[in-house]
Amino acid sequence: MTGTGDRMKEPIHISVRPLVEYVHRSGSIQSGFRSNSSMQEGTRVHQVIQKGYKEHDRKEVHLRTEILYEGELFIIEGRCDGLIELDGVWTVDEIKSISQPLEDIQGDGQPVHWAQAFLYAYMIAREEQHHSMQVQLTYVQAHSENIRRFRRRLSFAELEAFAQEMIAGYAPYAFLLRAHAEKRDTSIAMLEFPFDTYRSGQRTLAGSVYKTIAEGVNLFAKAPTGIGKTVSTLYPAIKAIGEGLARRVYYVTARTTTRAAAEEAYARMQAQGLHMHVVTLTAKDKICFKDENDCDAGACSMCEGYYDRINGAVSDILANETLMTRAVIEHYARKHKVCPFEFSLDVAYASDGIISDYNYVFDPRISLKRLLEEHKRKGVVLVDEAHNLVERGRDMFSAEILKSSFLELKREFKLLSPEIAAAASAVNAHMITLRKLHADTGKAVETSAPQGVLELLVPFVEAAERELVTGSSTSRASSEGTAYALLLDTYFTAQNMLRIAALYDERYVTYIEAGRGEVRIKLFCLDPSHLLGQAVKNYRSTIYFSATLTPLAYYRDMLGASEEDYTLQVPSPFHQEQWDVRLLPLSIRYRDRERSKGAIADMLAGLVAERKGNVLVFFPSYPYLREVFEEFMLRDVSADTLVQSPGMTEPERDRFLDTFQPGQERTLLGFAVLGGVFAEGVDLPGDRLNGVVVVGVGLPQIGAERDVLRDYFSEQGRNGFNYAYVYPGMNKVLQAGGRLIRTEHDEGLLVLVDDRFAKEPYASLLPDEWKSYRLTEQAGLRKEWMDYEF
């Protein structure tokens, strides 16, 4: 097909709802409360209304039409709620479920709702050759199911003019994206690997990623630190976009530091000609210009009139930027006076690449919900440091409530809202019953969902939602105080409990702690593998990669691998001679720590005397770190020290790492914790880091919840102790030790402090290059060494 004398390009596809929402977006970001049950309520309300249709009426009518505009073909698709006959006139019925009272509806309904219905009416009138159509908006108050309706009747000419108006409003944005896509694909076709040569293992990893995407399966890749995993996964995924195999790349991480690595890889490729829209999503509490709790038109100028300005802001940044980091997002947010967090999400839906936390793909509370399913089917998910996803997944799919929250609500709302007070009192009373029931042990593990408390949470959530939506009582006015904030927090906690309860199966237990002052009920996801797999099942491919997917069988099991998914192990490119590995065979078990701290302090003093340089020393906990640090300082050693503290801010963490510079006059010892922010995702190449000391095998603290995990996996026929304790612990060790050798030119000292490193199962989990080490006694590194063989 041709138009305006030129060969017509590929059609532009758009669904009715995003089309009208783009053209008709207006107004402000209102109060932070949004009903979490709106989607489920909407489905139920639609079904209630549709049951009242007559026999010949139609519901859920799929529609498709083509509109030619300025030589471009737009293909519009949508699904009409209902096509019904009213008084002999065919009528489009657009059903909208709302939480607020019906009398709050201004005028005769929202323009965006009319626009959606008008487009459906145009598509039907054009297809079935009607001279006119009636359009009805059916608003249903979700809780009461009360109904309010508005009707209009338009001629076909009016509907056709309206459809053209919608396309005219959307076309400039569509043409911007079209021009960008052409430039993107041309740049990808010409893009070479962004380094002169491949490092050892890089070509194998990159080729495997491309093959996996081409076949539409998943890959679990164990690739050593320092080979350049980020660029080795991004480059083939970008090539897949150029080949039409993929549409969008999601690079998801657990830490801010690894997000920076992805930005650097994109920047390097863009310096070589790549033209892609890539956006980094930053947590709301970090990027918000004000207090994130002030997300209201009345409290924040960035929220006031946000939707009036957002289309211009998105078009501006897409027309002028490609790599949209936090700083770039903030710049354009200030320029257009829009909320930076919401702005970044709006930009993400138009981008080719997204860099974000795991949550945006895996967490059902936070994921990118507006993402169309057809975009998912052409999406590639790159999961960096994938070993972290097991524990993160377990947390995402678990939920808990505390008795104290409901007791406090009962007191706060006794006068403000008797309905809230009564609902909270019922939950509180039930948890008192549980405390009495488990008074002897103080805890319980049950293999079924706690139906009693879940049944009480439903009326509490309904009452809380009515209160939060209407804001009719003094609680909204007292939002500067505690009542409204407490209700909001408890509402979301209860909603999450009910959401997770819907996922409850044999992979869950109910864990109850019942003390004198508190009762805690936790829906504990023991095995997140199924739910993690479900989260990415609609994407084309997911690539899980890490230097420490050890053992691979465990991570395939826990991350939800299927039989057709690939596994790859890339050999280390580093030579054993680069590592000077030594073992200090002390007992670091909790009962022996008082005796061992002096020997560790002596060893560190000997290390300072033996060599200059920068050394990171990792401990299993903050208390033990502090004890050894104080013992070390008693030795009056000539060295500089840094100590990690809990809750360090991002600038504080940056200052800590910036201290590790080459060529310093005195030895620098940085004391940090295993599994913390300095133990993984940190790159200190060359003489920025000369040594690493790892104290302990990293086992999680023994406790009731860990023991529940151990028992569950033992019952499943796995090694429960390894699954619950050894594998997560040793992963922390491998990550910490992996900070040392980052390039083929690095050399350094690695000291492993724990006698268990020489025993199974710990010994077999060590990398090959660590397995030939020298042994010292407790007196310190200056003693004579001897070879130690496994």
JSON list of C-alpha atoms in Angstrom, two decimals, residues 279-410:
[
{"chain": "A", "resi": 279, "resn": "VAL", "atom": "CA", "xyz": [16.18, 4.57, 31.28]},
{"chain": "A", "resi": 280, "resn": "THR", "atom": "CA", "xyz": [17.28, 3.83, 34.84]},
{"chain": "A", "resi": 281, "resn": "LEU", "atom": "CA", "xyz": [14.49, 3.52, 37.38]},
{"chain": "A", "resi": 282, "resn": "THR", "atom": "CA", "xyz": [15.42, 4.89, 40.79]},
{"chain": "A", "resi": 283, "resn": "ALA", "atom": "CA", "xyz": [13.50, 4.15, 43.99]},
{"chain": "A", "resi": 284, "resn": "LYS", "atom": "CA", "xyz": [10.90, 6.75, 44.86]},
{"chain": "A", "resi": 285, "resn": "ASP", "atom": "CA", "xyz": [12.40, 7.57, 48.24]},
{"chain": "A", "resi": 286, "resn": "LYS", "atom": "CA", "xyz": [15.74, 8.38, 46.58]},
{"chain": "A", "resi": 287, "resn": "ILE", "atom": "CA", "xyz": [14.64, 10.40, 43.57]},
{"chain": "A", "resi": 288, "resn": "CYS", "atom": "CA", "xyz": [11.71, 12.34, 45.06]},
{"chain": "A", "resi": 289, "resn": "PHE", "atom": "CA", "xyz": [12.52, 16.08, 45.21]},
{"chain": "A", "resi": 290, "resn": "LYS", "atom": "CA", "xyz": [10.38, 16.42, 48.33]},
{"chain": "A", "resi": 291, "resn": "ASP", "atom": "CA", "xyz": [9.15, 13.99, 50.96]},
{"chain": "A", "resi": 292, "resn": "GLU", "atom": "CA", "xyz": [7.77, 10.98, 49.07]},
{"chain": "A", "resi": 293, "resn": "ASN", "atom": "CA", "xyz": [4.73, 11.12, 51.36]},
{"chain": "A", "resi": 294, "resn": "ASP", "atom": "CA", "xyz": [3.80, 14.52, 49.87]},
{"chain": "A", "resi": 295, "resn": "CYS", "atom": "CA", "xyz": [2.76, 13.04, 46.50]},
{"chain": "A", "resi": 296, "resn": "ASP", "atom": "CA", "xyz": [-0.35, 15.17, 46.28]},
{"chain": "A", "resi": 297, "resn": "ALA", "atom": "CA", "xyz": [-1.32, 18.09, 44.12]},
{"chain": "A", "resi": 298, "resn": "GLY", "atom": "CA", "xyz": [-1.85, 20.24, 47.16]},
{"chain": "A", "resi": 299, "resn": "ALA", "atom": "CA", "xyz": [1.58, 19.52, 48.64]},
{"chain": "A", "resi": 300, "resn": "CYS", "atom": "CA", "xyz": [3.92, 19.26, 45.64]},
{"chain": "A", "resi": 301, "resn": "SER", "atom": "CA", "xyz": [4.14, 21.53, 42.62]},
{"chain": "A", "resi": 302, "resn": "MET", "atom": "CA", "xyz": [5.58, 18.61, 40.61]},
{"chain": "A", "resi": 303, "resn": "CYS", "atom": "CA", "xyz": [2.29, 16.74, 41.17]},
{"chain": "A", "resi": 304, "resn": "GLU", "atom": "CA", "xyz": [0.06, 19.75, 40.47]},
{"chain": "A", "resi": 305, "resn": "GLY", "atom": "CA", "xyz": [-0.93, 19.54, 36.80]},
{"chain": "A", "resi": 306, "resn": "TYR", "atom": "CA", "xyz": [1.45, 16.60, 36.20]},
{"chain": "A", "resi": 307, "resn": "TYR", "atom": "CA", "xyz": [-0.71, 15.01, 33.48]},
{"chain": "A", "resi": 308, "resn": "ASP", "atom": "CA", "xyz": [-1.07, 18.34, 31.67]},
{"chain": "A", "resi": 309, "resn": "ARG", "atom": "CA", "xyz": [2.71, 18.46, 31.17]},
{"chain": "A", "resi": 310, "resn": "ILE", "atom": "CA", "xyz": [3.83, 14.84, 31.01]},
{"chain": "A", "resi": 311, "resn": "ASN", "atom": "CA", "xyz": [3.35, 14.25, 27.27]},
{"chain": "A", "resi": 312, "resn": "GLY", "atom": "CA", "xyz": [5.57, 17.21, 26.43]},
{"chain": "A", "resi": 313, "resn": "ALA", "atom": "CA", "xyz": [8.15, 16.11, 28.98]},
{"chain": "A", "resi": 314, "resn": "VAL", "atom": "CA", "xyz": [8.30, 12.55, 27.59]},
{"chain": "A", "resi": 315, "resn": "SER", "atom": "CA", "xyz": [8.55, 13.74, 23.99]},
{"chain": "A", "resi": 316, "resn": "ASP", "atom": "CA", "xyz": [11.27, 16.22, 24.90]},
{"chain": "A", "resi": 317, "resn": "ILE", "atom": "CA", "xyz": [13.51, 13.70, 26.65]},
{"chain": "A", "resi": 318, "resn": "LEU", "atom": "CA", "xyz": [13.01, 11.03, 23.98]},
{"chain": "A", "resi": 319, "resn": "ALA", "atom": "CA", "xyz": [13.82, 13.50, 21.21]},
{"chain": "A", "resi": 320, "resn": "ASN", "atom": "CA", "xyz": [17.05, 14.66, 22.84]},
{"chain": "A", "resi": 321, "resn": "GLU", "atom": "CA", "xyz": [18.43, 11.87, 25.02]},
{"chain": "A", "resi": 322, "resn": "THR", "atom": "CA", "xyz": [19.25, 8.20, 24.76]},
{"chain": "A", "resi": 323, "resn": "LEU", "atom": "CA", "xyz": [20.86, 7.12, 28.05]},
{"chain": "A", "resi": 324, "resn": "MET", "atom": "CA", "xyz": [18.49, 8.47, 30.68]},
{"chain": "A", "resi": 325, "resn": "THR", "atom": "CA", "xyz": [20.23, 8.05, 34.01]},
{"chain": "A", "resi": 326, "resn": "ARG", "atom": "CA", "xyz": [18.95, 9.39, 37.30]},
{"chain": "A", "resi": 327, "resn": "ALA", "atom": "CA", "xyz": [20.70, 12.72, 36.69]},
{"chain": "A", "resi": 328, "resn": "VAL", "atom": "CA", "xyz": [19.13, 13.08, 33.24]},
{"chain": "A", "resi": 329, "resn": "ILE", "atom": "CA", "xyz": [15.67, 12.20, 34.54]},
{"chain": "A", "resi": 330, "resn": "GLU", "atom": "CA", "xyz": [16.03, 14.75, 37.32]},
{"chain": "A", "resi": 331, "resn": "HIS", "atom": "CA", "xyz": [17.14, 17.45, 34.86]},
{"chain": "A", "resi": 332, "resn": "TYR", "atom": "CA", "xyz": [14.11, 17.03, 32.60]},
{"chain": "A", "resi": 333, "resn": "ALA", "atom": "CA", "xyz": [11.77, 16.61, 35.58]},
{"chain": "A", "resi": 334, "resn": "ARG", "atom": "CA", "xyz": [12.84, 20.02, 36.85]},
{"chain": "A", "resi": 335, "resn": "LYS", "atom": "CA", "xyz": [12.66, 21.51, 33.36]},
{"chain": "A", "resi": 336, "resn": "HIS", "atom": "CA", "xyz": [9.05, 20.41, 32.88]},
{"chain": "A", "resi": 337, "resn": "LYS", "atom": "CA", "xyz": [8.04, 20.52, 36.57]},
{"chain": "A", "resi": 338, "resn": "VAL", "atom": "CA", "xyz": [6.96, 16.87, 36.76]},
{"chain": "A", "resi": 339, "resn": "CYS", "atom": "CA", "xyz": [7.42, 14.26, 39.48]},
{"chain": "A", "resi": 340, "resn": "PRO", "atom": "CA", "xyz": [10.75, 12.54, 38.67]},
{"chain": "A", "resi": 341, "resn": "PHE", "atom": "CA", "xyz": [9.64, 9.10, 39.83]},
{"chain": "A", "resi": 342, "resn": "GLU", "atom": "CA", "xyz": [6.37, 9.01, 37.85]},
{"chain": "A", "resi": 343, "resn": "PHE", "atom": "CA", "xyz": [8.20, 10.62, 34.94]},
{"chain": "A", "resi": 344, "resn": "SER", "atom": "CA", "xyz": [10.78, 7.81, 34.87]},
{"chain": "A", "resi": 345, "resn": "LEU", "atom": "CA", "xyz": [7.98, 5.21, 34.74]},
{"chain": "A", "resi": 346, "resn": "ASP", "atom": "CA", "xyz": [6.26, 7.01, 31.86]},
{"chain": "A", "resi": 347, "resn": "VAL", "atom": "CA", "xyz": [9.57, 7.15, 30.00]},
{"chain": "A", "resi": 348, "resn": "ALA", "atom": "CA", "xyz": [10.17, 3.45, 30.69]},
{"chain": "A", "resi": 349, "resn": "TYR", "atom": "CA", "xyz": [7.08, 2.39, 28.77]},
{"chain": "A", "resi": 350, "resn": "ALA", "atom": "CA", "xyz": [8.50, 4.07, 25.65]},
{"chain": "A", "resi": 351, "resn": "SER", "atom": "CA", "xyz": [12.11, 2.92, 26.07]},
{"chain": "A", "resi": 352, "resn": "ASP", "atom": "CA", "xyz": [14.09, 0.09, 24.48]},
{"chain": "A", "resi": 353, "resn": "GLY", "atom": "CA", "xyz": [16.06, -0.68, 27.62]},
{"chain": "A", "resi": 354, "resn": "ILE", "atom": "CA", "xyz": [15.19, -0.47, 31.31]},
{"chain": "A", "resi": 355, "resn": "ILE", "atom": "CA", "xyz": [17.71, -0.71, 34.16]},
{"chain": "A", "resi": 356, "resn": "SER", "atom": "CA", "xyz": [16.02, -1.36, 37.49]},
{"chain": "A", "resi": 357, "resn": "ASP", "atom": "CA", "xyz": [15.76, -3.34, 40.67]},
{"chain": "A", "resi": 358, "resn": "TYR", "atom": "CA", "xyz": [14.45, -6.92, 40.55]},
{"chain": "A", "resi": 359, "resn": "ASN", "atom": "CA", "xyz": [11.11, -5.66, 41.90]},
{"chain": "A", "resi": 360, "resn": "TYR", "atom": "CA", "xyz": [9.97, -4.17, 38.61]},
{"chain": "A", "resi": 361, "resn": "VAL", "atom": "CA", "xyz": [9.90, -7.62, 36.98]},
{"chain": "A", "resi": 362, "resn": "PHE", "atom": "CA", "xyz": [9.37, -10.09, 39.82]},
{"chain": "A", "resi": 363, "resn": "ASP", "atom": "CA", "xyz": [7.49, -8.40, 42.68]},
{"chain": "A", "resi": 364, "resn": "PRO", "atom": "CA", "xyz": [3.69, -8.56, 42.14]},
{"chain": "A", "resi": 365, "resn": "ARG", "atom": "CA", "xyz": [3.26, -5.36, 44.20]},
{"chain": "A", "resi": 366, "resn": "ILE", "atom": "CA", "xyz": [5.66, -3.21, 42.17]},
{"chain": "A", "resi": 367, "resn": "SER", "atom": "CA", "xyz": [6.05, -4.70, 38.69]},
{"chain": "A", "resi": 368, "resn": "LEU", "atom": "CA", "xyz": [5.44, -2.63, 35.55]},
{"chain": "A", "resi": 369, "resn": "LYS", "atom": "CA", "xyz": [1.70, -3.30, 35.42]},
{"chain": "A", "resi": 370, "resn": "ARG", "atom": "CA", "xyz": [0.96, -1.14, 32.39]},
{"chain": "A", "resi": 371, "resn": "LEU", "atom": "CA", "xyz": [3.30, -3.21, 30.24]},
{"chain": "A", "resi": 372, "resn": "LEU", "atom": "CA", "xyz": [1.31, -4.80, 27.45]},
{"chain": "A", "resi": 373, "resn": "GLU", "atom": "CA", "xyz": [1.53, -8.56, 27.12]},
{"chain": "A", "resi": 374, "resn": "GLU", "atom": "CA", "xyz": [2.72, -8.30, 23.51]},
{"chain": "A", "resi": 375, "resn": "HIS", "atom": "CA", "xyz": [5.68, -6.25, 24.75]},
{"chain": "A", "resi": 376, "resn": "LYS", "atom": "CA", "xyz": [6.48, -8.90, 27.34]},
{"chain": "A", "resi": 377, "resn": "ARG", "atom": "CA", "xyz": [6.52, -11.57, 24.66]},
{"chain": "A", "resi": 378, "resn": "LYS", "atom": "CA", "xyz": [9.33, -9.67, 22.95]},
{"chain": "A", "resi": 379, "resn": "GLY", "atom": "CA", "xyz": [11.08, -8.74, 26.17]},
{"chain": "A", "resi": 380, "resn": "VAL", "atom": "CA", "xyz": [14.44, -10.09, 27.33]},
{"chain": "A", "resi": 381, "resn": "VAL", "atom": "CA", "xyz": [15.19, -10.06, 31.07]},
{"chain": "A", "resi": 382, "resn": "LEU", "atom": "CA", "xyz": [18.85, -9.98, 32.12]},
{"chain": "A", "resi": 383, "resn": "VAL", "atom": "CA", "xyz": [19.13, -10.90, 35.81]},
{"chain": "A", "resi": 384, "resn": "ASP", "atom": "CA", "xyz": [22.46, -9.66, 37.14]},
{"chain": "A", "resi": 385, "resn": "GLU", "atom": "CA", "xyz": [23.94, -11.23, 40.29]},
{"chain": "A", "resi": 386, "resn": "ALA", "atom": "CA", "xyz": [21.17, -13.80, 40.02]},
{"chain": "A", "resi": 387, "resn": "HIS", "atom": "CA", "xyz": [22.27, -15.57, 43.22]},
{"chain": "A", "resi": 388, "resn": "ASN", "atom": "CA", "xyz": [20.54, -12.75, 45.14]},
{"chain": "A", "resi": 389, "resn": "LEU", "atom": "CA", "xyz": [17.17, -13.52, 43.58]},
{"chain": "A", "resi": 390, "resn": "VAL", "atom": "CA", "xyz": [16.55, -16.62, 45.72]},
{"chain": "A", "resi": 391, "resn": "GLU", "atom": "CA", "xyz": [16.34, -14.72, 49.02]},
{"chain": "A", "resi": 392, "resn": "ARG", "atom": "CA", "xyz": [14.78, -11.68, 47.39]},
{"chain": "A", "resi": 393, "resn": "GLY", "atom": "CA", "xyz": [12.14, -13.89, 45.80]},
{"chain": "A", "resi": 394, "resn": "ARG", "atom": "CA", "xyz": [11.41, -15.53, 49.14]},
{"chain": "A", "resi": 395, "resn": "ASP", "atom": "CA", "xyz": [10.86, -12.07, 50.63]},
{"chain": "A", "resi": 396, "resn": "MET", "atom": "CA", "xyz": [8.72, -10.85, 47.71]},
{"chain": "A", "resi": 397, "resn": "PHE", "atom": "CA", "xyz": [6.33, -13.78, 48.02]},
{"chain": "A", "resi": 398, "resn": "SER", "atom": "CA", "xyz": [6.09, -13.81, 51.82]},
{"chain": "A", "resi": 399, "resn": "ALA", "atom": "CA", "xyz": [3.87, -11.57, 53.96]},
{"chain": "A", "resi": 400, "resn": "GLU", "atom": "CA", "xyz": [3.31, -10.94, 57.64]},
{"chain": "A", "resi": 401, "resn": "ILE", "atom": "CA", "xyz": [1.12, -8.98, 60.04]},
{"chain": "A", "resi": 402, "resn": "LEU", "atom": "CA", "xyz": [1.69, -7.83, 63.62]},
{"chain": "A", "resi": 403, "resn": "LYS", "atom": "CA", "xyz": [-0.88, -7.74, 66.39]},
{"chain": "A", "resi": 404, "resn": "SER", "atom": "CA", "xyz": [0.39, -4.38, 67.66]},
{"chain": "A", "resi": 405, "resn": "SER", "atom": "CA", "xyz": [-0.71, -2.57, 64.47]},
{"chain": "A", "resi": 406, "resn": "PHE", "atom": "CA", "xyz": [-4.33, -3.62, 64.94]},
{"chain": "A", "resi": 407, "resn": "LEU", "atom": "CA", "xyz": [-4.33, -2.86, 68.67]},
{"chain": "A", "resi": 408, "resn": "GLU", "atom": "CA", "xyz": [-3.09, 0.65, 67.95]},
{"chain": "A", "resi": 409, "resn": "LEU", "atom": "CA", "xyz": [-5.72, 1.14, 65.23]},
{"chain": "A", "resi": 410, "resn": "LYS", "atom": "CA", "xyz": [-8.42, -0.01, 67.64]}
]
